[in-house]
Amino acid sequence: RQCQGSAERSVRTAPDEPIGKRDGANSVQQDAPSKEPLLNFASFPRWLREGPWTLGAKIYIPALITAVVLAAPTALAMRPSYPGGADAATPHVVLAASVVLYTVLVLAYMVRSIGVWPMITFTMLSWTMLAVRFSCVLCAGWSPALWLVGEALRGPALINSVFLASVWWFVLVPLVVCFSKDSHARYGFLRFNFGPLLVNVHLVNVLIGALSHHIAPRELNLFDLWTTLCFSAVYMVFYLGVLDKRGVHLYIILSPRSRFAPMVYSALLGALLGLYSAMGGIFVIAA
């Protein structure tokens, strides 16, 4: 009876354990104890979750970060200049304010229905960036500093919205479905995936990202590409250096333990460059 009582207490307290803890569940759960796990990381192959990094990953990631840092002077030299209060102010005040309100309401819905923990994801950071971008557009006529922040977020808001939705629907969703341990887990994930929150942050985000560029249009240049790469590189360092070490494998394709890691990273980098080019970005360096 004592053993049975201990087991029951263990089951009841399991949902309160930290997200990503390496335990029997090894999963991300909603705040409510009665809810099913949203992601079961243990369903992914162990060799992708545990063990040393491959040599290719150890070389590729520092080289990528070094390249981004070295490109800073060239990129910053191409940043746009503040056009002045009247010219910087957007004529679409109501539209910008409406988008800010909508993005904030989605964040509030997330916190209420799931909790704060999704803010560690690239998805929700990108969604928050959309809210900040539109807030800066709304206030650009009053503050040169906010205008510059908004311009720095132009590239990440536009490019990452399409990049994120593409990787999610065409890569990550099929992988999670494939590695689900049973039909019940697969159904639970798909039900959550087609819920209002994920439809917003993985589909509606594309429309908002495009609008964030066209509400105050200009030609994309290397400054926009660089800020996009900076955002992605910083998150990758956070993901591999913090989350991956704690067993939080939100993006299993980024695993540095696979010998194919350099090819995966190159493919993702190529996709970003391809999107930048397809959206009219120029690769010409300013004289």
Tab-separated table of N, CA and C in Angstrom, residues 78-205:
chain	number	residue	atom	x	y	z
A	78	MET	N	25.066	49.739	-44.749
A	78	MET	CA	23.939	49.789	-45.680
A	78	MET	C	22.598	49.996	-44.976
A	79	ARG	N	22.628	50.271	-43.674
A	79	ARG	CA	21.373	50.502	-42.972
A	79	ARG	C	20.734	51.798	-43.486
A	80	PRO	N	19.431	51.853	-43.535
A	80	PRO	CA	18.755	53.050	-44.061
A	80	PRO	C	18.901	54.237	-43.115
A	81	SER	N	18.753	55.409	-43.670
A	81	SER	CA	18.838	56.642	-42.896
A	81	SER	C	17.440	57.127	-42.539
A	82	TYR	N	17.320	57.716	-41.387
A	82	TYR	CA	16.017	58.213	-40.917
A	82	TYR	C	15.522	59.326	-41.832
A	83	PRO	N	14.347	59.181	-42.413
A	83	PRO	CA	13.866	60.170	-43.386
A	83	PRO	C	13.256	61.421	-42.775
A	84	GLY	N	13.095	61.442	-41.473
A	84	GLY	CA	12.450	62.594	-40.840
A	84	GLY	C	11.058	62.246	-40.359
A	85	GLY	N	10.569	62.969	-39.371
A	85	GLY	CA	9.308	62.641	-38.728
A	85	GLY	C	8.135	62.452	-39.664
A	86	ALA	N	7.886	63.437	-40.543
A	86	ALA	CA	6.722	63.369	-41.427
A	86	ALA	C	6.829	62.217	-42.412
A	87	ASP	N	8.022	62.009	-42.981
A	87	ASP	CA	8.207	60.945	-43.965
A	87	ASP	C	8.276	59.563	-43.312
A	88	ALA	N	8.713	59.505	-42.062
A	88	ALA	CA	8.823	58.218	-41.381
A	88	ALA	C	7.492	57.728	-40.856
A	89	ALA	N	6.586	58.663	-40.582
A	89	ALA	CA	5.283	58.290	-40.025
A	89	ALA	C	4.474	57.504	-41.049
A	90	THR	N	3.816	56.446	-40.598
A	90	THR	CA	2.996	55.639	-41.497
A	90	THR	C	1.608	56.248	-41.660
A	91	PRO	N	1.075	56.232	-42.870
A	91	PRO	CA	-0.297	56.713	-43.055
A	91	PRO	C	-1.335	55.660	-42.646
A	92	HIS	N	-0.852	54.442	-42.358
A	92	HIS	CA	-1.758	53.344	-42.031
A	92	HIS	C	-1.788	53.108	-40.520
A	93	VAL	N	-2.134	54.143	-39.783
A	93	VAL	CA	-2.103	54.080	-38.320
A	93	VAL	C	-3.094	53.057	-37.790
A	94	VAL	N	-4.296	53.071	-38.287
A	94	VAL	CA	-5.329	52.154	-37.798
A	94	VAL	C	-4.943	50.709	-38.080
A	95	LEU	N	-4.416	50.462	-39.271
A	95	LEU	CA	-4.009	49.114	-39.641
A	95	LEU	C	-2.878	48.624	-38.741
A	96	ALA	N	-1.859	49.464	-38.554
A	96	ALA	CA	-0.727	49.073	-37.713
A	96	ALA	C	-1.172	48.831	-36.276
A	97	ALA	N	-2.012	49.697	-35.749
A	97	ALA	CA	-2.499	49.535	-34.374
A	97	ALA	C	-3.338	48.265	-34.239
A	98	SER	N	-4.113	47.952	-35.263
A	98	SER	CA	-4.939	46.742	-35.224
A	98	SER	C	-4.083	45.481	-35.200
A	99	VAL	N	-2.990	45.488	-35.985
A	99	VAL	CA	-2.103	44.326	-36.002
A	99	VAL	C	-1.384	44.176	-34.658
A	100	VAL	N	-0.948	45.293	-34.082
A	100	VAL	CA	-0.322	45.235	-32.758
A	100	VAL	C	-1.283	44.616	-31.757
A	101	LEU	N	-2.525	45.081	-31.746
A	101	LEU	CA	-3.524	44.549	-30.824
A	101	LEU	C	-3.762	43.061	-31.065
A	102	TYR	N	-3.861	42.674	-32.326
A	102	TYR	CA	-4.118	41.267	-32.658
A	102	TYR	C	-2.972	40.364	-32.200
A	103	THR	N	-1.733	40.770	-32.477
A	103	THR	CA	-0.586	39.942	-32.095
A	103	THR	C	-0.477	39.826	-30.580
A	104	VAL	N	-0.770	40.908	-29.868
A	104	VAL	CA	-0.725	40.868	-28.400
A	104	VAL	C	-1.831	39.965	-27.854
A	105	LEU	N	-3.003	40.009	-28.462
A	105	LEU	CA	-4.106	39.143	-28.019
A	105	LEU	C	-3.758	37.665	-28.222
A	106	VAL	N	-3.076	37.349	-29.313
A	106	VAL	CA	-2.656	35.964	-29.532
A	106	VAL	C	-1.656	35.542	-28.457
A	107	LEU	N	-0.741	36.433	-28.097
A	107	LEU	CA	0.208	36.126	-27.023
A	107	LEU	C	-0.518	35.913	-25.697
A	108	ALA	N	-1.521	36.741	-25.429
A	108	ALA	CA	-2.294	36.595	-24.199
A	108	ALA	C	-3.051	35.265	-24.192
A	109	TYR	N	-3.594	34.892	-25.338
A	109	TYR	CA	-4.284	33.601	-25.449
A	109	TYR	C	-3.321	32.450	-25.191
A	110	MET	N	-2.118	32.568	-25.703
A	110	MET	CA	-1.110	31.524	-25.476
A	110	MET	C	-0.804	31.366	-23.987
A	111	VAL	N	-0.563	32.487	-23.312
A	111	VAL	CA	-0.236	32.440	-21.885
A	111	VAL	C	-1.400	31.840	-21.096
A	112	ARG	N	-2.612	32.212	-21.448
A	112	ARG	CA	-3.784	31.731	-20.712
A	112	ARG	C	-4.035	30.252	-20.950
A	113	SER	N	-3.834	29.786	-22.179
A	113	SER	CA	-4.189	28.404	-22.520
A	113	SER	C	-3.048	27.418	-22.316
A	114	ILE	N	-1.805	27.872	-22.440
A	114	ILE	CA	-0.661	26.964	-22.346
A	114	ILE	C	0.299	27.364	-21.237
A	115	GLY	N	0.608	28.650	-21.163
A	115	GLY	CA	1.597	29.119	-20.209
A	115	GLY	C	2.611	30.006	-20.902
A	116	VAL	N	3.663	30.354	-20.186
A	116	VAL	CA	4.686	31.251	-20.708
A	116	VAL	C	5.786	30.505	-21.440
A	117	TRP	N	5.934	29.197	-21.185
A	117	TRP	CA	7.093	28.462	-21.699
A	117	TRP	C	7.272	28.507	-23.217
A	118	PRO	N	6.194	28.655	-24.051
A	118	PRO	CA	6.452	28.717	-25.502
A	118	PRO	C	7.320	29.891	-25.943
A	119	MET	N	7.555	30.856	-25.052
A	119	MET	CA	8.410	31.985	-25.423
A	119	MET	C	9.862	31.563	-25.638
A	120	ILE	N	10.208	30.333	-25.305
A	120	ILE	CA	11.558	29.841	-25.591
A	120	ILE	C	11.677	29.354	-27.032
A	121	THR	N	10.576	29.314	-27.757
A	121	THR	CA	10.604	28.779	-29.115
A	121	THR	C	10.891	29.874	-30.133
A	122	PHE	N	11.489	29.466	-31.239
A	122	PHE	CA	11.747	30.376	-32.358
A	122	PHE	C	10.425	30.928	-32.882
A	123	THR	N	9.385	30.095	-32.842
A	123	THR	CA	8.070	30.490	-33.341
A	123	THR	C	7.514	31.685	-32.599
A	124	MET	N	7.469	31.582	-31.269
A	124	MET	CA	6.846	32.650	-30.486
A	124	MET	C	7.734	33.890	-30.394
A	125	LEU	N	9.038	33.710	-30.432
A	125	LEU	CA	9.922	34.877	-30.500
A	125	LEU	C	9.716	35.617	-31.819
A	126	SER	N	9.519	34.866	-32.897
A	126	SER	CA	9.260	35.486	-34.196
A	126	SER	C	7.913	36.198	-34.203
A	127	TRP	N	6.919	35.596	-33.559
A	127	TRP	CA	5.597	36.232	-33.476
A	127	TRP	C	5.689	37.533	-32.664
A	128	THR	N	6.418	37.475	-31.547
A	128	THR	CA	6.609	38.677	-30.724
A	128	THR	C	7.331	39.755	-31.512
A	129	MET	N	8.273	39.338	-32.350
A	129	MET	CA	9.002	40.286	-33.182
A	129	MET	C	8.062	41.005	-34.144
A	130	LEU	N	7.039	40.320	-34.644
A	130	LEU	CA	6.050	40.965	-35.502
A	130	LEU	C	5.314	42.064	-34.743
A	131	ALA	N	4.968	41.781	-33.481
A	131	ALA	CA	4.293	42.783	-32.656
A	131	ALA	C	5.190	43.995	-32.444
A	132	VAL	N	6.483	43.760	-32.186
A	132	VAL	CA	7.425	44.858	-31.969
A	132	VAL	C	7.626	45.640	-33.259
A	133	ARG	N	7.730	44.935	-34.377
A	133	ARG	CA	7.925	45.594	-35.675
A	133	ARG	C	6.771	46.554	-35.976
A	134	PHE	N	5.539	46.113	-35.792
A	134	PHE	CA	4.395	46.981	-36.071
A	134	PHE	C	4.297	48.108	-35.052
A	135	SER	N	4.700	47.858	-33.815
A	135	SER	CA	4.716	48.925	-32.813
A	135	SER	C	5.703	50.016	-33.210
A	136	CYS	N	6.846	49.602	-33.734
A	136	CYS	CA	7.855	50.573	-34.174
A	136	CYS	C	7.379	51.346	-35.400
A	137	VAL	N	6.709	50.665	-36.321
A	137	VAL	CA	6.150	51.348	-37.496
A	137	VAL	C	5.132	52.388	-37.049
A	138	LEU	N	4.337	52.030	-36.051
A	138	LEU	CA	3.300	52.929	-35.552
A	138	LEU	C	3.902	54.190	-34.924
A	139	CYS	N	5.062	54.038	-34.272
A	139	CYS	CA	5.681	55.159	-33.553
A	139	CYS	C	6.865	55.777	-34.297
A	140	ALA	N	7.098	55.354	-35.531
A	140	ALA	CA	8.302	55.786	-36.260
A	140	ALA	C	8.380	57.292	-36.452
A	141	GLY	N	7.244	57.945	-36.605
A	141	GLY	CA	7.251	59.384	-36.827
A	141	GLY	C	7.637	60.179	-35.598
A	142	TRP	N	7.594	59.562	-34.434
A	142	TRP	CA	7.901	60.267	-33.184
A	142	TRP	C	9.303	59.984	-32.662
A	143	SER	N	9.888	58.873	-33.073
A	143	SER	CA	11.169	58.474	-32.490
A	143	SER	C	12.090	57.866	-33.540
A	144	PRO	N	13.218	58.499	-33.833
A	144	PRO	CA	14.192	57.908	-34.764
A	144	PRO	C	14.721	56.562	-34.265
A	145	ALA	N	14.858	56.408	-32.951
A	145	ALA	CA	15.370	55.150	-32.396
A	145	ALA	C	14.401	54.005	-32.672
A	146	LEU	N	13.110	54.248	-32.455
A	146	LEU	CA	12.118	53.206	-32.724
A	146	LEU	C	12.019	52.928	-34.216
A	147	TRP	N	12.173	53.958	-35.030
A	147	TRP	CA	12.172	53.743	-36.479
A	147	TRP	C	13.311	52.813	-36.875
A	148	LEU	N	14.499	53.031	-36.304
A	148	LEU	CA	15.651	52.189	-36.636
A	148	LEU	C	15.451	50.758	-36.147
A	149	VAL	N	14.870	50.588	-34.972
A	149	VAL	CA	14.572	49.239	-34.480
A	149	VAL	C	13.602	48.545	-35.436
A	150	GLY	N	12.598	49.292	-35.866
A	150	GLY	CA	11.640	48.727	-36.813
A	150	GLY	C	12.291	48.317	-38.118
A	151	GLU	N	13.239	49.129	-38.598
A	151	GLU	CA	13.947	48.789	-39.834
A	151	GLU	C	14.854	47.574	-39.637
A	152	ALA	N	15.453	47.458	-38.461
A	152	ALA	CA	16.288	46.292	-38.177
A	152	ALA	C	15.464	45.004	-38.132
A	153	LEU	N	14.185	45.139	-37.800
A	153	LEU	CA	13.302	43.970	-37.720
A	153	LEU	C	12.566	43.699	-39.028
A	154	ARG	N	12.747	44.554	-40.012
A	154	ARG	CA	12.039	44.365	-41.285
A	154	ARG	C	12.384	43.006	-41.904
A	155	GLY	N	13.677	42.744	-42.076
A	155	GLY	CA	14.104	41.498	-42.691
A	155	GLY	C	13.676	40.274	-41.901
A	156	PRO	N	13.986	40.191	-40.597
A	156	PRO	CA	13.562	39.022	-39.819
A	156	PRO	C	12.056	38.823	-39.812
A	157	ALA	N	11.284	39.908	-39.701
A	157	ALA	CA	9.827	39.779	-39.666
A	157	ALA	C	9.282	39.216	-40.975
A	158	LEU	N	9.825	39.693	-42.087
A	158	LEU	CA	9.349	39.253	-43.397
A	158	LEU	C	9.867	37.867	-43.761
A	159	ILE	N	11.176	37.688	-43.718
A	159	ILE	CA	11.784	36.438	-44.199
A	159	ILE	C	11.499	35.269	-43.256
A	160	ASN	N	11.633	35.510	-41.951
A	160	ASN	CA	11.437	34.413	-41.010
A	160	ASN	C	10.002	33.923	-40.956
A	161	SER	N	9.040	34.784	-41.266
A	161	SER	CA	7.643	34.340	-41.242
A	161	SER	C	7.405	33.255	-42.290
A	162	VAL	N	7.926	33.483	-43.497
A	162	VAL	CA	7.775	32.486	-44.565
A	162	VAL	C	8.662	31.270	-44.290
A	163	PHE	N	9.885	31.522	-43.849
A	163	PHE	CA	10.822	30.441	-43.529
A	163	PHE	C	10.253	29.530	-42.444
A	164	LEU	N	9.737	30.132	-41.398
A	164	LEU	CA	9.206	29.369	-40.273
A	164	LEU	C	8.018	28.511	-40.679
A	165	ALA	N	7.077	29.102	-41.400
A	165	ALA	CA	5.895	28.353	-41.823
A	165	ALA	C	6.281	27.200	-42.749
A	166	SER	N	7.228	27.432	-43.641
A	166	SER	CA	7.654	26.388	-44.583
A	166	SER	C	8.322	25.211	-43.860
A	167	VAL	N	9.260	25.525	-42.950
A	167	VAL	CA	9.952	24.462	-42.218
A	167	VAL	C	8.977	23.710	-41.326
A	168	TRP	N	8.050	24.434	-40.705
A	168	TRP	CA	7.105	23.779	-39.804
A	168	TRP	C	6.211	22.785	-40.548
A	169	TRP	N	5.560	23.257	-41.607
A	169	TRP	CA	4.566	22.420	-42.283
A	169	TRP	C	5.191	21.326	-43.148
A	170	PHE	N	6.330	21.604	-43.748
A	170	PHE	CA	6.902	20.644	-44.695
A	170	PHE	C	8.022	19.784	-44.124
A	171	VAL	N	8.539	20.140	-42.939
A	171	VAL	CA	9.627	19.356	-42.339
A	171	VAL	C	9.267	18.856	-40.947
A	172	LEU	N	8.987	19.785	-40.033
A	172	LEU	CA	8.815	19.404	-38.632
A	172	LEU	C	7.530	18.626	-38.373
A	173	VAL	N	6.419	19.069	-38.935
A	173	VAL	CA	5.159	18.352	-38.721
A	173	VAL	C	5.235	16.912	-39.231
A	174	PRO	N	5.736	16.665	-40.453
A	174	PRO	CA	5.883	15.270	-40.884
A	174	PRO	C	6.800	14.453	-39.974
A	175	LEU	N	7.884	15.071	-39.462
A	175	LEU	CA	8.791	14.339	-38.572
A	175	LEU	C	8.112	13.964	-37.261
A	176	VAL	N	7.399	14.913	-36.659
A	176	VAL	CA	6.711	14.624	-35.397
A	176	VAL	C	5.649	13.540	-35.597
A	177	VAL	N	4.893	13.641	-36.676
A	177	VAL	CA	3.874	12.626	-36.962
A	177	VAL	C	4.521	11.263	-37.179
A	178	CYS	N	5.640	11.252	-37.896
A	178	CYS	CA	6.331	9.992	-38.185
A	178	CYS	C	6.850	9.333	-36.918
A	179	PHE	N	7.389	10.114	-35.993
A	179	PHE	CA	8.002	9.560	-34.792
A	179	PHE	C	7.048	9.471	-33.611
A	180	SER	N	5.763	9.816	-33.800
A	180	SER	CA	4.795	9.654	-32.709
A	180	SER	C	4.698	8.182	-32.325
A	181	LYS	N	4.639	7.927	-31.016
A	181	LYS	CA	4.719	6.545	-30.557
A	181	LYS	C	3.478	5.727	-30.889
A	182	ASP	N	2.317	6.395	-31.018
A	182	ASP	CA	1.086	5.666	-31.347
A	182	ASP	C	0.076	6.644	-31.954
A	183	SER	N	-1.075	6.100	-32.352
A	183	SER	CA	-2.083	6.922	-33.012
A	183	SER	C	-2.677	7.961	-32.056
A	184	HIS	N	-2.739	7.629	-30.760
A	184	HIS	CA	-3.273	8.580	-29.784
A	184	HIS	C	-2.377	9.807	-29.688
A	185	ALA	N	-1.067	9.588	-29.604
A	185	ALA	CA	-0.123	10.695	-29.539
A	185	ALA	C	-0.145	11.502	-30.834
A	186	ARG	N	-0.261	10.800	-31.956
A	186	ARG	CA	-0.298	11.477	-33.258
A	186	ARG	C	-1.539	12.357	-33.370
A	187	TYR	N	-2.669	11.838	-32.940
A	187	TYR	CA	-3.921	12.607	-32.992
A	187	TYR	C	-3.849	13.817	-32.072
A	188	GLY	N	-3.267	13.656	-30.881
A	188	GLY	CA	-3.148	14.764	-29.947
A	188	GLY	C	-2.299	15.885	-30.508
A	189	PHE	N	-1.187	15.523	-31.157
A	189	PHE	CA	-0.332	16.550	-31.751
A	189	PHE	C	-1.042	17.257	-32.891
A	190	LEU	N	-1.690	16.505	-33.776
A	190	LEU	CA	-2.366	17.114	-34.919
A	190	LEU	C	-3.517	18.009	-34.474
A	191	ARG	N	-4.225	17.599	-33.427
A	191	ARG	CA	-5.313	18.428	-32.911
A	191	ARG	C	-4.764	19.754	-32.392
A	192	PHE	N	-3.654	19.690	-31.683
A	192	PHE	CA	-3.025	20.922	-31.189
A	192	PHE	C	-2.472	21.738	-32.360
A	193	ASN	N	-1.903	21.072	-33.350
A	193	ASN	CA	-1.286	21.756	-34.487
A	193	ASN	C	-2.302	22.552	-35.291
A	194	PHE	N	-3.529	22.045	-35.392
A	194	PHE	CA	-4.562	22.740	-36.160
A	194	PHE	C	-5.467	23.581	-35.266
A	195	GLY	N	-5.027	23.787	-34.021
A	195	GLY	CA	-5.747	24.670	-33.118
A	195	GLY	C	-5.508	26.126	-33.463
A	196	PRO	N	-6.235	27.034	-32.825
A	196	PRO	CA	-6.137	28.463	-33.174
A	196	PRO	C	-4.751	29.064	-32.967
A	197	LEU	N	-4.022	28.620	-31.930
A	197	LEU	CA	-2.721	29.221	-31.670
A	197	LEU	C	-1.725	28.892	-32.761
A	198	LEU	N	-1.555	27.614	-33.083
A	198	LEU	CA	-0.539	27.239	-34.067
A	198	LEU	C	-0.916	27.646	-35.476
A	199	VAL	N	-2.201	27.703	-35.785
A	199	VAL	CA	-2.605	28.204	-37.102
A	199	VAL	C	-2.208	29.668	-37.247
A	200	ASN	N	-2.313	30.421	-36.162
A	200	ASN	CA	-1.902	31.824	-36.194
A	200	ASN	C	-0.399	31.962	-36.365
A	201	VAL	N	0.375	31.260	-35.531
A	201	VAL	CA	1.827	31.496	-35.509
A	201	VAL	C	2.568	30.748	-36.602
A	202	HIS	N	1.879	29.819	-37.298
A	202	HIS	CA	2.536	29.085	-38.377
A	202	HIS	C	1.856	29.271	-39.729
A	203	LEU	N	0.854	30.124	-39.804
A	203	LEU	CA	0.173	30.349	-41.076
A	203	LEU	C	-0.218	31.815	-41.249
A	204	VAL	N	-0.982	32.335	-40.284
A	204	VAL	CA	-1.358	33.747	-40.329
A	204	VAL	C	-0.115	34.630	-40.233
A	205	ASN	N	0.930	34.114	-39.587
A	205	ASN	CA	2.168	34.895	-39.453
A	205	ASN	C	2.765	35.280	-40.813
